[in-house]
Amino acid sequence: MNPLIALNLKAYKESIGERGLALCRIADEVAKETGASIIVAPQNVDLFRVVKAVSIPVFAQHIDWNVPGAFTGSITADAVKEAGCQGTLLNHAEKKIALEKIQLCIELARKGGIKTLLCADSVDEAKRIAPLKPDFIAVEPPELIGSGVSVSKAKPEIVSNTVEAVKSIQNIPVLCGAGVSNGEDVRKAVELGADGVLLASAFVKASNPRAVLLEMANAARQ
Ligand code: G3P
């Protein structure tokens, strides 16, 4: 598998509505141009229209642990699937949920036919999550999120230790994220054994998001 580039558009003003859609179209074009594996996680309210506009996988940023029913405001795995998404992020450092809820969400996602990309804020959390068999795990030290300083450069041991720990439990692709900003950061992540990267601000807030993503996509393929 090509190293994966997962783009979390978060709730930035730069990724609301039409601007988020434009970013997802850029990701789609870069994936086609380079052959890189890219997924996008736009804001939840935009999922349906993004799915209609791109051919790369679209993930939600979060689901809740409810089955369909009287749960006002909940995002169900079934609704995310029906919107045409292939998966969901879960337990992001900015949207943490308890381990038993993670387990429920993974089960609901599996039943609903969507994949799960589980975030972990440490090697230890990744070890607790791995036995639940999500489809991907992404380790992201919270202190580097949005910092512009890549985990793969600043804390390489977190990446390599997570890869080693997770693979000794389950053969799950391991991504790393927090501060990933350029092609060099992606290359370093892959050298450390990561199966890809999860990033947000370097792409969403870039003055030229296409150029940033192209550089990362080319680095991921080398
Ligand atoms: O989910 C991606 C993330 O938390 C990392 O954010 O802005 O450091 O790429 P950023």
PDB file of N, CA and C in Angstrom, residues 20-104:
ATOM      1  N   GLY A  20     -14.198  24.291   2.166  1.00  0.00           N
ATOM      2  CA  GLY A  20     -13.867  22.892   2.471  1.00  0.00           C
ATOM      3  C   GLY A  20     -14.000  22.020   1.231  1.00  0.00           C
ATOM      4  N   LEU A  21     -15.058  22.298   0.482  1.00  0.00           N
ATOM      5  CA  LEU A  21     -15.289  21.538  -0.755  1.00  0.00           C
ATOM      6  C   LEU A  21     -14.121  21.751  -1.726  1.00  0.00           C
ATOM      7  N   ALA A  22     -13.674  22.992  -1.849  1.00  0.00           N
ATOM      8  CA  ALA A  22     -12.546  23.292  -2.747  1.00  0.00           C
ATOM      9  C   ALA A  22     -11.285  22.556  -2.289  1.00  0.00           C
ATOM     10  N   LEU A  23     -11.068  22.494  -0.986  1.00  0.00           N
ATOM     11  CA  LEU A  23      -9.886  21.773  -0.479  1.00  0.00           C
ATOM     12  C   LEU A  23      -9.982  20.279  -0.814  1.00  0.00           C
ATOM     13  N   CYS A  24     -11.186  19.731  -0.694  1.00  0.00           N
ATOM     14  CA  CYS A  24     -11.363  18.306  -1.004  1.00  0.00           C
ATOM     15  C   CYS A  24     -11.164  18.044  -2.496  1.00  0.00           C
ATOM     16  N   ARG A  25     -11.592  18.995  -3.321  1.00  0.00           N
ATOM     17  CA  ARG A  25     -11.371  18.827  -4.772  1.00  0.00           C
ATOM     18  C   ARG A  25      -9.879  18.855  -5.086  1.00  0.00           C
ATOM     19  N   ILE A  26      -9.151  19.724  -4.410  1.00  0.00           N
ATOM     20  CA  ILE A  26      -7.690  19.767  -4.606  1.00  0.00           C
ATOM     21  C   ILE A  26      -7.084  18.411  -4.232  1.00  0.00           C
ATOM     22  N   ALA A  27      -7.523  17.868  -3.103  1.00  0.00           N
ATOM     23  CA  ALA A  27      -6.989  16.568  -2.656  1.00  0.00           C
ATOM     24  C   ALA A  27      -7.289  15.491  -3.701  1.00  0.00           C
ATOM     25  N   ASP A  28      -8.483  15.534  -4.249  1.00  0.00           N
ATOM     26  CA  ASP A  28      -8.894  14.563  -5.269  1.00  0.00           C
ATOM     27  C   ASP A  28      -7.994  14.684  -6.507  1.00  0.00           C
ATOM     28  N   GLU A  29      -7.756  15.920  -6.929  1.00  0.00           N
ATOM     29  CA  GLU A  29      -6.920  16.140  -8.120  1.00  0.00           C
ATOM     30  C   GLU A  29      -5.474  15.689  -7.880  1.00  0.00           C
ATOM     31  N   VAL A  30      -4.947  16.014  -6.704  1.00  0.00           N
ATOM     32  CA  VAL A  30      -3.558  15.627  -6.405  1.00  0.00           C
ATOM     33  C   VAL A  30      -3.441  14.096  -6.354  1.00  0.00           C
ATOM     34  N   ALA A  31      -4.444  13.442  -5.794  1.00  0.00           N
ATOM     35  CA  ALA A  31      -4.413  11.970  -5.755  1.00  0.00           C
ATOM     36  C   ALA A  31      -4.391  11.416  -7.177  1.00  0.00           C
ATOM     37  N   LYS A  32      -5.206  12.007  -8.060  1.00  0.00           N
ATOM     38  CA  LYS A  32      -5.245  11.516  -9.454  1.00  0.00           C
ATOM     39  C   LYS A  32      -3.925  11.785 -10.166  1.00  0.00           C
ATOM     40  N   GLU A  33      -3.392  12.992  -9.964  1.00  0.00           N
ATOM     41  CA  GLU A  33      -2.151  13.377 -10.658  1.00  0.00           C
ATOM     42  C   GLU A  33      -0.955  12.534 -10.235  1.00  0.00           C
ATOM     43  N   THR A  34      -0.890  12.210  -8.943  1.00  0.00           N
ATOM     44  CA  THR A  34       0.331  11.586  -8.418  1.00  0.00           C
ATOM     45  C   THR A  34       0.181  10.095  -8.139  1.00  0.00           C
ATOM     46  N   GLY A  35      -1.052   9.622  -8.054  1.00  0.00           N
ATOM     47  CA  GLY A  35      -1.274   8.223  -7.662  1.00  0.00           C
ATOM     48  C   GLY A  35      -1.156   8.009  -6.163  1.00  0.00           C
ATOM     49  N   ALA A  36      -1.024   9.097  -5.399  1.00  0.00           N
ATOM     50  CA  ALA A  36      -0.904   8.966  -3.937  1.00  0.00           C
ATOM     51  C   ALA A  36      -2.248   8.560  -3.334  1.00  0.00           C
ATOM     52  N   SER A  37      -2.180   7.885  -2.193  1.00  0.00           N
ATOM     53  CA  SER A  37      -3.401   7.510  -1.464  1.00  0.00           C
ATOM     54  C   SER A  37      -3.756   8.637  -0.500  1.00  0.00           C
ATOM     55  N   ILE A  38      -4.863   9.281  -0.774  1.00  0.00           N
ATOM     56  CA  ILE A  38      -5.262  10.435   0.050  1.00  0.00           C
ATOM     57  C   ILE A  38      -6.705  10.232   0.486  1.00  0.00           C
ATOM     58  N   ILE A  39      -6.981  10.500   1.749  1.00  0.00           N
ATOM     59  CA  ILE A  39      -8.384  10.547   2.174  1.00  0.00           C
ATOM     60  C   ILE A  39      -8.666  11.908   2.795  1.00  0.00           C
ATOM     61  N   VAL A  40      -9.914  12.322   2.713  1.00  0.00           N
ATOM     62  CA  VAL A  40     -10.285  13.617   3.297  1.00  0.00           C
ATOM     63  C   VAL A  40     -11.352  13.417   4.371  1.00  0.00           C
ATOM     64  N   ALA A  41     -11.238  14.203   5.423  1.00  0.00           N
ATOM     65  CA  ALA A  41     -12.269  14.214   6.466  1.00  0.00           C
ATOM     66  C   ALA A  41     -12.774  15.651   6.602  1.00  0.00           C
ATOM     67  N   PRO A  42     -13.778  15.993   5.778  1.00  0.00           N
ATOM     68  CA  PRO A  42     -14.311  17.356   5.840  1.00  0.00           C
ATOM     69  C   PRO A  42     -15.202  17.538   7.070  1.00  0.00           C
ATOM     70  N   GLN A  43     -15.719  18.727   7.243  1.00  0.00           N
ATOM     71  CA  GLN A  43     -16.637  18.958   8.353  1.00  0.00           C
ATOM     72  C   GLN A  43     -17.873  18.084   8.139  1.00  0.00           C
ATOM     73  N   ASN A  44     -18.431  17.565   9.220  1.00  0.00           N
ATOM     74  CA  ASN A  44     -19.513  16.585   9.084  1.00  0.00           C
ATOM     75  C   ASN A  44     -20.695  17.099   8.262  1.00  0.00           C
ATOM     76  N   VAL A  45     -21.026  18.377   8.412  1.00  0.00           N
ATOM     77  CA  VAL A  45     -22.187  18.896   7.672  1.00  0.00           C
ATOM     78  C   VAL A  45     -21.958  18.909   6.158  1.00  0.00           C
ATOM     79  N   ASP A  46     -20.709  18.779   5.734  1.00  0.00           N
ATOM     80  CA  ASP A  46     -20.398  18.825   4.297  1.00  0.00           C
ATOM     81  C   ASP A  46     -20.160  17.449   3.684  1.00  0.00           C
ATOM     82  N   LEU A  47     -20.307  16.398   4.482  1.00  0.00           N
ATOM     83  CA  LEU A  47     -19.923  15.071   3.983  1.00  0.00           C
ATOM     84  C   LEU A  47     -20.621  14.706   2.677  1.00  0.00           C
ATOM     85  N   PHE A  48     -21.931  14.878   2.661  1.00  0.00           N
ATOM     86  CA  PHE A  48     -22.704  14.402   1.510  1.00  0.00           C
ATOM     87  C   PHE A  48     -22.254  15.084   0.222  1.00  0.00           C
ATOM     88  N   ARG A  49     -22.095  16.407   0.275  1.00  0.00           N
ATOM     89  CA  ARG A  49     -21.729  17.087  -0.983  1.00  0.00           C
ATOM     90  C   ARG A  49     -20.275  16.824  -1.382  1.00  0.00           C
ATOM     91  N   VAL A  50     -19.412  16.588  -0.392  1.00  0.00           N
ATOM     92  CA  VAL A  50     -18.029  16.248  -0.751  1.00  0.00           C
ATOM     93  C   VAL A  50     -17.999  14.884  -1.444  1.00  0.00           C
ATOM     94  N   VAL A  51     -18.731  13.937  -0.890  1.00  0.00           N
ATOM     95  CA  VAL A  51     -18.792  12.601  -1.505  1.00  0.00           C
ATOM     96  C   VAL A  51     -19.210  12.701  -2.971  1.00  0.00           C
ATOM     97  N   LYS A  52     -20.171  13.586  -3.255  1.00  0.00           N
ATOM     98  CA  LYS A  52     -20.656  13.736  -4.635  1.00  0.00           C
ATOM     99  C   LYS A  52     -19.593  14.341  -5.552  1.00  0.00           C
ATOM    100  N   ALA A  53     -18.646  15.082  -4.971  1.00  0.00           N
ATOM    101  CA  ALA A  53     -17.709  15.860  -5.781  1.00  0.00           C
ATOM    102  C   ALA A  53     -16.345  15.202  -6.008  1.00  0.00           C
ATOM    103  N   VAL A  54     -16.007  14.190  -5.211  1.00  0.00           N
ATOM    104  CA  VAL A  54     -14.660  13.603  -5.321  1.00  0.00           C
ATOM    105  C   VAL A  54     -14.732  12.085  -5.471  1.00  0.00           C
ATOM    106  N   SER A  55     -13.604  11.489  -5.915  1.00  0.00           N
ATOM    107  CA  SER A  55     -13.606  10.023  -5.950  1.00  0.00           C
ATOM    108  C   SER A  55     -12.669   9.401  -4.918  1.00  0.00           C
ATOM    109  N   ILE A  56     -11.912  10.215  -4.192  1.00  0.00           N
ATOM    110  CA  ILE A  56     -11.094   9.653  -3.101  1.00  0.00           C
ATOM    111  C   ILE A  56     -12.004   9.339  -1.901  1.00  0.00           C
ATOM    112  N   PRO A  57     -11.524   8.477  -0.989  1.00  0.00           N
ATOM    113  CA  PRO A  57     -12.353   8.157   0.177  1.00  0.00           C
ATOM    114  C   PRO A  57     -12.621   9.382   1.059  1.00  0.00           C
ATOM    115  N   VAL A  58     -13.856   9.476   1.505  1.00  0.00           N
ATOM    116  CA  VAL A  58     -14.253  10.562   2.407  1.00  0.00           C
ATOM    117  C   VAL A  58     -14.576   9.942   3.763  1.00  0.00           C
ATOM    118  N   PHE A  59     -13.986  10.502   4.808  1.00  0.00           N
ATOM    119  CA  PHE A  59     -14.233  10.039   6.173  1.00  0.00           C
ATOM    120  C   PHE A  59     -14.929  11.144   6.963  1.00  0.00           C
ATOM    121  N   ALA A  60     -15.790  10.747   7.892  1.00  0.00           N
ATOM    122  CA  ALA A  60     -16.311  11.703   8.873  1.00  0.00           C
ATOM    123  C   ALA A  60     -15.196  12.008   9.880  1.00  0.00           C
ATOM    124  N   GLN A  61     -15.376  13.058  10.652  1.00  0.00           N
ATOM    125  CA  GLN A  61     -14.364  13.380  11.669  1.00  0.00           C
ATOM    126  C   GLN A  61     -14.679  12.703  13.007  1.00  0.00           C
ATOM    127  N   HIS A  62     -15.931  12.199  13.119  1.00  0.00           N
ATOM    128  CA  HIS A  62     -16.369  11.633  14.399  1.00  0.00           C
ATOM    129  C   HIS A  62     -17.713  10.936  14.174  1.00  0.00           C
ATOM    130  N   ILE A  63     -17.960   9.861  14.900  1.00  0.00           N
ATOM    131  CA  ILE A  63     -19.343   9.367  14.996  1.00  0.00           C
ATOM    132  C   ILE A  63     -19.670   9.199  16.480  1.00  0.00           C
ATOM    133  N   ASP A  64     -20.953   9.141  16.783  1.00  0.00           N
ATOM    134  CA  ASP A  64     -21.378   8.847  18.148  1.00  0.00           C
ATOM    135  C   ASP A  64     -21.659   7.362  18.283  1.00  0.00           C
ATOM    136  N   TRP A  65     -21.953   6.957  19.525  1.00  0.00           N
ATOM    137  CA  TRP A  65     -22.093   5.524  19.800  1.00  0.00           C
ATOM    138  C   TRP A  65     -23.554   5.098  19.824  1.00  0.00           C
ATOM    139  N   ASN A  66     -24.413   5.903  19.205  1.00  0.00           N
ATOM    140  CA  ASN A  66     -25.833   5.551  19.180  1.00  0.00           C
ATOM    141  C   ASN A  66     -26.174   4.758  17.928  1.00  0.00           C
ATOM    142  N   VAL A  67     -27.109   3.827  18.118  1.00  0.00           N
ATOM    143  CA  VAL A  67     -27.750   3.224  16.944  1.00  0.00           C
ATOM    144  C   VAL A  67     -28.767   4.238  16.443  1.00  0.00           C
ATOM    145  N   PRO A  68     -29.264   4.095  15.203  1.00  0.00           N
ATOM    146  CA  PRO A  68     -30.298   5.032  14.749  1.00  0.00           C
ATOM    147  C   PRO A  68     -31.500   5.005  15.703  1.00  0.00           C
ATOM    148  N   GLY A  69     -32.024   6.172  16.038  1.00  0.00           N
ATOM    149  CA  GLY A  69     -33.165   6.229  16.962  1.00  0.00           C
ATOM    150  C   GLY A  69     -33.337   7.633  17.501  1.00  0.00           C
ATOM    151  N   ALA A  70     -33.949   7.730  18.667  1.00  0.00           N
ATOM    152  CA  ALA A  70     -34.261   9.042  19.251  1.00  0.00           C
ATOM    153  C   ALA A  70     -33.043   9.592  19.994  1.00  0.00           C
ATOM    154  N   PHE A  71     -32.073  10.056  19.246  1.00  0.00           N
ATOM    155  CA  PHE A  71     -30.831  10.583  19.810  1.00  0.00           C
ATOM    156  C   PHE A  71     -30.485  11.889  19.112  1.00  0.00           C
ATOM    157  N   THR A  72     -31.181  12.940  19.489  1.00  0.00           N
ATOM    158  CA  THR A  72     -31.047  14.232  18.809  1.00  0.00           C
ATOM    159  C   THR A  72     -29.587  14.685  18.731  1.00  0.00           C
ATOM    160  N   GLY A  73     -29.201  15.089  17.561  1.00  0.00           N
ATOM    161  CA  GLY A  73     -27.850  15.633  17.381  1.00  0.00           C
ATOM    162  C   GLY A  73     -26.783  14.578  17.169  1.00  0.00           C
ATOM    163  N   SER A  74     -27.157  13.304  17.240  1.00  0.00           N
ATOM    164  CA  SER A  74     -26.128  12.254  17.118  1.00  0.00           C
ATOM    165  C   SER A  74     -25.756  11.988  15.664  1.00  0.00           C
ATOM    166  N   ILE A  75     -24.511  11.602  15.489  1.00  0.00           N
ATOM    167  CA  ILE A  75     -24.033  11.199  14.162  1.00  0.00           C
ATOM    168  C   ILE A  75     -23.858   9.690  14.205  1.00  0.00           C
ATOM    169  N   THR A  76     -24.694   8.971  13.483  1.00  0.00           N
ATOM    170  CA  THR A  76     -24.603   7.504  13.527  1.00  0.00           C
ATOM    171  C   THR A  76     -23.719   6.984  12.398  1.00  0.00           C
ATOM    172  N   ALA A  77     -23.156   5.813  12.639  1.00  0.00           N
ATOM    173  CA  ALA A  77     -22.359   5.154  11.599  1.00  0.00           C
ATOM    174  C   ALA A  77     -23.217   4.925  10.357  1.00  0.00           C
ATOM    175  N   ASP A  78     -24.492   4.578  10.588  1.00  0.00           N
ATOM    176  CA  ASP A  78     -25.375   4.293   9.440  1.00  0.00           C
ATOM    177  C   ASP A  78     -25.590   5.537   8.576  1.00  0.00           C
ATOM    178  N   ALA A  79     -25.735   6.703   9.225  1.00  0.00           N
ATOM    179  CA  ALA A  79     -25.956   7.937   8.459  1.00  0.00           C
ATOM    180  C   ALA A  79     -24.702   8.320   7.679  1.00  0.00           C
ATOM    181  N   VAL A  80     -23.545   8.074   8.293  1.00  0.00           N
ATOM    182  CA  VAL A  80     -22.278   8.386   7.624  1.00  0.00           C
ATOM    183  C   VAL A  80     -22.098   7.473   6.397  1.00  0.00           C
ATOM    184  N   LYS A  81     -22.467   6.215   6.577  1.00  0.00           N
ATOM    185  CA  LYS A  81     -22.406   5.273   5.449  1.00  0.00           C
ATOM    186  C   LYS A  81     -23.374   5.714   4.331  1.00  0.00           C
ATOM    187  N   GLU A  82     -24.586   6.058   4.753  1.00  0.00           N
ATOM    188  CA  GLU A  82     -25.611   6.463   3.784  1.00  0.00           C
ATOM    189  C   GLU A  82     -25.194   7.730   3.017  1.00  0.00           C
ATOM    190  N   ALA A  83     -24.416   8.571   3.663  1.00  0.00           N
ATOM    191  CA  ALA A  83     -23.921   9.781   2.993  1.00  0.00           C
ATOM    192  C   ALA A  83     -22.862   9.446   1.942  1.00  0.00           C
ATOM    193  N   GLY A  84     -22.398   8.197   1.954  1.00  0.00           N
ATOM    194  CA  GLY A  84     -21.430   7.765   0.942  1.00  0.00           C
ATOM    195  C   GLY A  84     -19.992   7.722   1.445  1.00  0.00           C
ATOM    196  N   CYS A  85     -19.833   7.894   2.749  1.00  0.00           N
ATOM    197  CA  CYS A  85     -18.462   7.892   3.311  1.00  0.00           C
ATOM    198  C   CYS A  85     -17.921   6.479   3.433  1.00  0.00           C
ATOM    199  N   GLN A  86     -16.587   6.399   3.398  1.00  0.00           N
ATOM    200  CA  GLN A  86     -15.952   5.086   3.567  1.00  0.00           C
ATOM    201  C   GLN A  86     -15.527   4.835   5.008  1.00  0.00           C
ATOM    202  N   GLY A  87     -15.492   5.902   5.823  1.00  0.00           N
ATOM    203  CA  GLY A  87     -15.021   5.681   7.184  1.00  0.00           C
ATOM    204  C   GLY A  87     -15.185   6.895   8.056  1.00  0.00           C
ATOM    205  N   THR A  88     -14.605   6.787   9.247  1.00  0.00           N
ATOM    206  CA  THR A  88     -14.648   7.911  10.189  1.00  0.00           C
ATOM    207  C   THR A  88     -13.378   7.964  11.030  1.00  0.00           C
ATOM    208  N   LEU A  89     -12.949   9.172  11.364  1.00  0.00           N
ATOM    209  CA  LEU A  89     -11.949   9.332  12.417  1.00  0.00           C
ATOM    210  C   LEU A  89     -12.687   9.097  13.730  1.00  0.00           C
ATOM    211  N   LEU A  90     -11.928   8.812  14.749  1.00  0.00           N
ATOM    212  CA  LEU A  90     -12.552   8.595  16.047  1.00  0.00           C
ATOM    213  C   LEU A  90     -11.531   8.892  17.136  1.00  0.00           C
ATOM    214  N   ASN A  91     -12.016   9.430  18.243  1.00  0.00           N
ATOM    215  CA  ASN A  91     -11.162   9.674  19.409  1.00  0.00           C
ATOM    216  C   ASN A  91     -10.018  10.644  19.121  1.00  0.00           C
ATOM    217  N   HIS A  92     -10.259  11.614  18.247  1.00  0.00           N
ATOM    218  CA  HIS A  92      -9.238  12.634  18.028  1.00  0.00           C
ATOM    219  C   HIS A  92      -8.967  13.357  19.339  1.00  0.00           C
ATOM    220  N   ALA A  93      -7.758  13.844  19.517  1.00  0.00           N
ATOM    221  CA  ALA A  93      -7.397  14.554  20.762  1.00  0.00           C
ATOM    222  C   ALA A  93      -8.357  15.708  21.046  1.00  0.00           C
ATOM    223  N   GLU A  94      -8.985  16.228  19.988  1.00  0.00           N
ATOM    224  CA  GLU A  94      -9.942  17.329  20.177  1.00  0.00           C
ATOM    225  C   GLU A  94     -11.382  16.802  20.328  1.00  0.00           C
ATOM    226  N   LYS A  95     -11.549  15.489  20.327  1.00  0.00           N
ATOM    227  CA  LYS A  95     -12.897  14.886  20.418  1.00  0.00           C
ATOM    228  C   LYS A  95     -12.769  13.516  21.068  1.00  0.00           C
ATOM    229  N   LYS A  96     -12.187  13.503  22.266  1.00  0.00           N
ATOM    230  CA  LYS A  96     -11.856  12.215  22.888  1.00  0.00           C
ATOM    231  C   LYS A  96     -13.095  11.521  23.441  1.00  0.00           C
ATOM    232  N   ILE A  97     -13.072  10.200  23.389  1.00  0.00           N
ATOM    233  CA  ILE A  97     -14.159   9.424  23.977  1.00  0.00           C
ATOM    234  C   ILE A  97     -13.568   8.273  24.801  1.00  0.00           C
ATOM    235  N   ALA A  98     -14.355   7.776  25.747  1.00  0.00           N
ATOM    236  CA  ALA A  98     -13.865   6.710  26.633  1.00  0.00           C
ATOM    237  C   ALA A  98     -13.671   5.405  25.860  1.00  0.00           C
ATOM    238  N   LEU A  99     -12.790   4.554  26.420  1.00  0.00           N
ATOM    239  CA  LEU A  99     -12.436   3.307  25.723  1.00  0.00           C
ATOM    240  C   LEU A  99     -13.664   2.429  25.431  1.00  0.00           C
ATOM    241  N   GLU A 100     -14.604   2.378  26.391  1.00  0.00           N
ATOM    242  CA  GLU A 100     -15.778   1.514  26.126  1.00  0.00           C
ATOM    243  C   GLU A 100     -16.647   2.093  25.007  1.00  0.00           C
ATOM    244  N   LYS A 101     -16.658   3.425  24.889  1.00  0.00           N
ATOM    245  CA  LYS A 101     -17.411   4.049  23.781  1.00  0.00           C
ATOM    246  C   LYS A 101     -16.678   3.815  22.453  1.00  0.00           C
ATOM    247  N   ILE A 102     -15.361   3.832  22.511  1.00  0.00           N
ATOM    248  CA  ILE A 102     -14.580   3.542  21.304  1.00  0.00           C
ATOM    249  C   ILE A 102     -14.952   2.161  20.782  1.00  0.00           C
ATOM    250  N   GLN A 103     -15.007   1.223  21.726  1.00  0.00           N
ATOM    251  CA  GLN A 103     -15.345  -0.150  21.334  1.00  0.00           C
ATOM    252  C   GLN A 103     -16.728  -0.207  20.669  1.00  0.00           C
ATOM    253  N   LEU A 104     -17.690   0.483  21.294  1.00  0.00           N
ATOM    254  CA  LEU A 104     -19.042   0.516  20.724  1.00  0.00           C
ATOM    255  C   LEU A 104     -19.040   1.120  19.319  1.00  0.00           C
TER     256      LEU A 104
END
